[in-house]
Amino acid sequence: MDNLVSKGTQMIEEARKMLVVTGAGLSTESGIPDFRSPGGVWDKYDPSELYFDRFLSSEKARVTYWQMSVEFYDTMKDAQPNRAHMAIKELEDRSKLLAIVTQNIDHLHHKAGNTPEKIIEIHGTAFTVSCLDCGKKYERDVIEERLKSGVKVPYCDDCGGILKPDTISFGQSMPEEKMALAFMHASECDLCIVMGSSLVVYPAASVPEEAVRNGSKLIIINRDTTSLDSQADLVIHDSVSRILGQMVGI
Ligand code: CNA
């Protein structure tokens, strides 16, 4: 293991333009469960209940969605960045970081102190809510108070439209500008590090694929195997906070 970590340290030292791609596994050590590990969110909720078209068409689906959302937000609102988030902040401090492409909606890269412009939240954020009709934006905590006071499905104050957290659901279109930015960085990075992602969700998983296609080196740090392991220059199946912390030396 020490050899693998040293190899990673060397690759990071040689890199000039790094792209970090993060998934839910980065935040499990901050107390936020991932989706696919045992005990994760998909053990409790049926993903097919949470598709975007069902959310739009069925009040019952919206009740289930907000139930899940309240439970999930409770785990993330006060969560704090762990050693892996801080190691990524250190990479920015060393002027090595092009950008972070994150599938996480938990704001922990912001809390770790990375520059907001460098954080590309391709699946959105759980910390704001928008009206799907008029676009009015709300802080999540404002909506949270309503939900905690017994409202099962909140609606827009201005137009009565359907409110939804600013996260991307299955079947909802991806944010085009953010994806374009992610692919632009993937085409110019010299080292891409994937951390804590099963890489089964597309198009997120195509970002490191694009990096490799454009000649970048690839490191994967994830507890379980991923479909891109065979294309990586270095793969470590272990705790991301421990391994990245050691690699970066914090
Ligand atoms: P995932 O599919 O749940 O995969 C997570 C991966 O992380 C798994 O392969 C685990 O083996 C691995 N893992 C878990 N803990 C650790 C650890 N401590 N060290 C190393 N590896 C670990 O999650 P993805 O992000 O790949 O899936 C994409 C979904 C999940 C996105 O839509 C996210 O928005 C969504 N999600 C986000 C959060 C969050 O914001 N924290 C939490 C749960 C799910």
Coordinates of N, CA and C in Angstrom, one line a residue, residues 49-51 54-66:
E49 N -39.4 5.5 -7.6 CA -40.4 6.3 -7.0 C -40.0 7.8 -7.1
L50 N -38.8 8.0 -7.5 CA -38.2 9.4 -7.4 C -37.9 10.0 -8.7
Y51 N -38.4 9.4 -9.8 CA -38.1 9.9 -11.1 C -38.8 11.3 -11.3
R54 N -42.5 11.5 -12.5 CA -43.4 11.2 -11.4 C -43.6 12.3 -10.4
F55 N -42.5 13.0 -10.1 CA -42.5 14.1 -9.2 C -43.4 15.2 -9.8
L56 N -43.3 15.4 -11.1 CA -44.2 16.4 -11.8 C -45.6 16.0 -11.8
S57 N -45.9 14.7 -12.0 CA -47.3 14.3 -12.3 C -48.1 13.9 -11.1
S58 N -47.4 13.5 -10.0 CA -48.2 12.9 -8.9 C -47.9 13.5 -7.5
E59 N -49.0 13.9 -6.9 CA -48.8 14.5 -5.5 C -48.3 13.4 -4.6
K60 N -48.7 12.2 -4.8 CA -48.2 11.1 -3.9 C -46.6 11.0 -4.0
A61 N -46.2 11.1 -5.3 CA -44.7 11.0 -5.5 C -44.0 12.1 -4.9
R62 N -44.6 13.3 -4.9 CA -44.0 14.5 -4.3 C -43.9 14.3 -2.7
V63 N -45.0 13.7 -2.2 CA -44.9 13.5 -0.7 C -43.7 12.6 -0.4
T64 N -43.6 11.5 -1.1 CA -42.4 10.5 -0.9 C -41.1 11.2 -1.1
Y65 N -41.0 12.0 -2.2 CA -39.8 12.7 -2.5 C -39.4 13.6 -1.3
W66 N -40.3 14.5 -0.8 CA -40.0 15.4 0.2 C -39.6 14.7 1.5

